[in-house]
């Protein structure tokens, strides 16, 4: 069964909270990762965890991960886009 948008968002936020060690209540779409003290290495770990969770490959530059994903919403949109592409294929 494919994850629903609500399930996707819930899982993405749970992974960001866990890997970034941030209170989930602070994770709004416009929350900047830098303001949440989520380091570049944390972003890479978040992406890897999301790829494992959803069995997807999220295209990103590991050398510039925090620039590429500046906000919580950036990460969520990237996951939704990849899942949407895999469903369409």
JSON list of C-alpha atoms in Angstrom, two decimals:
[
{"chain": "A", "resi": 1, "resn": "UNK", "atom": "CA", "xyz": [0.00, 0.00, 0.00]},
{"chain": "A", "resi": 2, "resn": "UNK", "atom": "CA", "xyz": [1.34, 3.42, -0.96]},
{"chain": "A", "resi": 3, "resn": "UNK", "atom": "CA", "xyz": [1.83, 6.00, 1.77]},
{"chain": "A", "resi": 4, "resn": "UNK", "atom": "CA", "xyz": [-0.72, 8.80, 1.86]},
{"chain": "A", "resi": 5, "resn": "UNK", "atom": "CA", "xyz": [0.40, 12.46, 1.87]},
{"chain": "A", "resi": 6, "resn": "UNK", "atom": "CA", "xyz": [-0.44, 12.67, 5.58]},
{"chain": "A", "resi": 7, "resn": "UNK", "atom": "CA", "xyz": [1.62, 9.55, 6.31]},
{"chain": "A", "resi": 8, "resn": "UNK", "atom": "CA", "xyz": [4.50, 10.89, 4.25]},
{"chain": "A", "resi": 9, "resn": "UNK", "atom": "CA", "xyz": [4.52, 14.19, 6.12]},
{"chain": "A", "resi": 10, "resn": "UNK", "atom": "CA", "xyz": [4.24, 12.43, 9.48]},
{"chain": "A", "resi": 11, "resn": "UNK", "atom": "CA", "xyz": [7.14, 10.09, 8.69]},
{"chain": "A", "resi": 12, "resn": "UNK", "atom": "CA", "xyz": [9.31, 12.88, 7.27]},
{"chain": "A", "resi": 13, "resn": "UNK", "atom": "CA", "xyz": [8.79, 15.05, 10.34]},
{"chain": "A", "resi": 14, "resn": "UNK", "atom": "CA", "xyz": [9.46, 12.11, 12.67]},
{"chain": "A", "resi": 15, "resn": "UNK", "atom": "CA", "xyz": [12.77, 11.38, 10.92]},
{"chain": "A", "resi": 16, "resn": "UNK", "atom": "CA", "xyz": [13.83, 15.04, 10.90]},
{"chain": "A", "resi": 17, "resn": "UNK", "atom": "CA", "xyz": [13.00, 15.32, 14.61]},
{"chain": "A", "resi": 18, "resn": "UNK", "atom": "CA", "xyz": [14.93, 12.15, 15.45]},
{"chain": "A", "resi": 19, "resn": "UNK", "atom": "CA", "xyz": [18.03, 12.69, 13.30]},
{"chain": "A", "resi": 20, "resn": "UNK", "atom": "CA", "xyz": [18.16, 16.44, 13.88]},
{"chain": "A", "resi": 21, "resn": "UNK", "atom": "CA", "xyz": [17.42, 16.06, 17.59]},
{"chain": "A", "resi": 22, "resn": "UNK", "atom": "CA", "xyz": [14.75, 18.75, 17.39]},
{"chain": "A", "resi": 23, "resn": "UNK", "atom": "CA", "xyz": [11.41, 18.99, 19.14]},
{"chain": "A", "resi": 24, "resn": "UNK", "atom": "CA", "xyz": [8.85, 17.98, 16.53]},
{"chain": "A", "resi": 25, "resn": "UNK", "atom": "CA", "xyz": [6.62, 20.93, 17.47]},
{"chain": "A", "resi": 26, "resn": "UNK", "atom": "CA", "xyz": [9.28, 23.24, 15.98]},
{"chain": "A", "resi": 27, "resn": "UNK", "atom": "CA", "xyz": [9.13, 21.53, 12.58]},
{"chain": "A", "resi": 28, "resn": "UNK", "atom": "CA", "xyz": [7.01, 23.77, 10.40]},
{"chain": "A", "resi": 29, "resn": "UNK", "atom": "CA", "xyz": [7.41, 23.87, 6.62]},
{"chain": "A", "resi": 30, "resn": "UNK", "atom": "CA", "xyz": [9.11, 27.27, 6.73]},
{"chain": "A", "resi": 31, "resn": "UNK", "atom": "CA", "xyz": [11.43, 26.40, 9.65]},
{"chain": "A", "resi": 32, "resn": "UNK", "atom": "CA", "xyz": [15.03, 26.87, 8.50]},
{"chain": "A", "resi": 33, "resn": "UNK", "atom": "CA", "xyz": [17.32, 23.96, 9.26]},
{"chain": "A", "resi": 34, "resn": "UNK", "atom": "CA", "xyz": [20.10, 26.36, 10.27]},
{"chain": "A", "resi": 35, "resn": "UNK", "atom": "CA", "xyz": [17.77, 28.00, 12.81]},
{"chain": "A", "resi": 36, "resn": "UNK", "atom": "CA", "xyz": [16.97, 24.54, 14.20]},
{"chain": "A", "resi": 37, "resn": "UNK", "atom": "CA", "xyz": [20.73, 23.84, 14.58]},
{"chain": "A", "resi": 38, "resn": "UNK", "atom": "CA", "xyz": [20.54, 20.94, 12.14]},
{"chain": "A", "resi": 39, "resn": "UNK", "atom": "CA", "xyz": [24.05, 20.52, 10.74]},
{"chain": "A", "resi": 40, "resn": "UNK", "atom": "CA", "xyz": [24.95, 19.45, 7.20]},
{"chain": "A", "resi": 41, "resn": "UNK", "atom": "CA", "xyz": [25.88, 15.95, 8.39]},
{"chain": "A", "resi": 42, "resn": "UNK", "atom": "CA", "xyz": [22.48, 15.71, 10.08]},
{"chain": "A", "resi": 43, "resn": "UNK", "atom": "CA", "xyz": [20.80, 16.64, 6.78]},
{"chain": "A", "resi": 44, "resn": "UNK", "atom": "CA", "xyz": [22.69, 13.84, 5.01]},
{"chain": "A", "resi": 45, "resn": "UNK", "atom": "CA", "xyz": [21.60, 11.37, 7.71]},
{"chain": "A", "resi": 46, "resn": "UNK", "atom": "CA", "xyz": [18.02, 12.62, 7.36]},
{"chain": "A", "resi": 47, "resn": "UNK", "atom": "CA", "xyz": [18.10, 12.08, 3.58]},
{"chain": "A", "resi": 48, "resn": "UNK", "atom": "CA", "xyz": [19.54, 8.56, 3.97]},
{"chain": "A", "resi": 49, "resn": "UNK", "atom": "CA", "xyz": [16.89, 7.68, 6.57]},
{"chain": "A", "resi": 50, "resn": "UNK", "atom": "CA", "xyz": [14.13, 8.99, 4.30]},
{"chain": "A", "resi": 51, "resn": "UNK", "atom": "CA", "xyz": [15.48, 7.00, 1.37]},
{"chain": "A", "resi": 52, "resn": "UNK", "atom": "CA", "xyz": [15.45, 3.87, 3.51]},
{"chain": "A", "resi": 53, "resn": "UNK", "atom": "CA", "xyz": [11.98, 4.56, 4.91]},
{"chain": "A", "resi": 54, "resn": "UNK", "atom": "CA", "xyz": [10.33, 5.17, 1.54]},
{"chain": "A", "resi": 55, "resn": "UNK", "atom": "CA", "xyz": [12.62, 3.00, -0.63]},
{"chain": "A", "resi": 56, "resn": "UNK", "atom": "CA", "xyz": [13.45, 5.95, -2.87]},
{"chain": "A", "resi": 57, "resn": "UNK", "atom": "CA", "xyz": [16.54, 7.84, -4.08]},
{"chain": "A", "resi": 58, "resn": "UNK", "atom": "CA", "xyz": [16.49, 11.56, -3.33]},
{"chain": "A", "resi": 59, "resn": "UNK", "atom": "CA", "xyz": [18.80, 13.46, -5.68]},
{"chain": "A", "resi": 60, "resn": "UNK", "atom": "CA", "xyz": [20.99, 15.89, -3.77]},
{"chain": "A", "resi": 61, "resn": "UNK", "atom": "CA", "xyz": [24.57, 17.09, -3.50]},
{"chain": "A", "resi": 62, "resn": "UNK", "atom": "CA", "xyz": [26.00, 15.77, -0.23]},
{"chain": "A", "resi": 63, "resn": "UNK", "atom": "CA", "xyz": [28.63, 18.54, -0.26]},
{"chain": "A", "resi": 64, "resn": "UNK", "atom": "CA", "xyz": [25.90, 21.18, -0.26]},
{"chain": "A", "resi": 65, "resn": "UNK", "atom": "CA", "xyz": [23.04, 19.41, 1.52]},
{"chain": "A", "resi": 66, "resn": "UNK", "atom": "CA", "xyz": [22.06, 22.22, 3.86]},
{"chain": "A", "resi": 67, "resn": "UNK", "atom": "CA", "xyz": [22.04, 24.72, 1.01]},
{"chain": "A", "resi": 68, "resn": "UNK", "atom": "CA", "xyz": [19.90, 22.44, -1.12]},
{"chain": "A", "resi": 69, "resn": "UNK", "atom": "CA", "xyz": [17.53, 21.72, 1.75]},
{"chain": "A", "resi": 70, "resn": "UNK", "atom": "CA", "xyz": [17.28, 25.02, 3.60]},
{"chain": "A", "resi": 71, "resn": "UNK", "atom": "CA", "xyz": [13.90, 24.40, 5.24]},
{"chain": "A", "resi": 72, "resn": "UNK", "atom": "CA", "xyz": [11.81, 21.54, 6.55]},
{"chain": "A", "resi": 73, "resn": "UNK", "atom": "CA", "xyz": [9.46, 22.17, 3.63]},
{"chain": "A", "resi": 74, "resn": "UNK", "atom": "CA", "xyz": [12.32, 21.70, 1.14]},
{"chain": "A", "resi": 75, "resn": "UNK", "atom": "CA", "xyz": [12.91, 18.20, 2.49]},
{"chain": "A", "resi": 76, "resn": "UNK", "atom": "CA", "xyz": [9.20, 17.37, 2.52]},
{"chain": "A", "resi": 77, "resn": "UNK", "atom": "CA", "xyz": [8.72, 18.59, -1.06]},
{"chain": "A", "resi": 78, "resn": "UNK", "atom": "CA", "xyz": [11.74, 16.58, -2.26]},
{"chain": "A", "resi": 79, "resn": "UNK", "atom": "CA", "xyz": [10.36, 13.38, -0.74]},
{"chain": "A", "resi": 80, "resn": "UNK", "atom": "CA", "xyz": [6.85, 14.03, -2.11]},
{"chain": "A", "resi": 81, "resn": "UNK", "atom": "CA", "xyz": [8.27, 14.74, -5.59]},
{"chain": "A", "resi": 82, "resn": "UNK", "atom": "CA", "xyz": [10.28, 11.52, -5.71]},
{"chain": "A", "resi": 83, "resn": "UNK", "atom": "CA", "xyz": [7.37, 9.45, -4.41]},
{"chain": "A", "resi": 84, "resn": "UNK", "atom": "CA", "xyz": [5.07, 11.13, -6.94]},
{"chain": "A", "resi": 85, "resn": "UNK", "atom": "CA", "xyz": [7.48, 10.34, -9.77]},
{"chain": "A", "resi": 86, "resn": "UNK", "atom": "CA", "xyz": [7.74, 6.69, -8.71]},
{"chain": "A", "resi": 87, "resn": "UNK", "atom": "CA", "xyz": [3.94, 6.38, -8.59]},
{"chain": "A", "resi": 88, "resn": "UNK", "atom": "CA", "xyz": [3.62, 7.89, -12.07]},
{"chain": "A", "resi": 89, "resn": "UNK", "atom": "CA", "xyz": [6.17, 5.48, -13.55]}
]
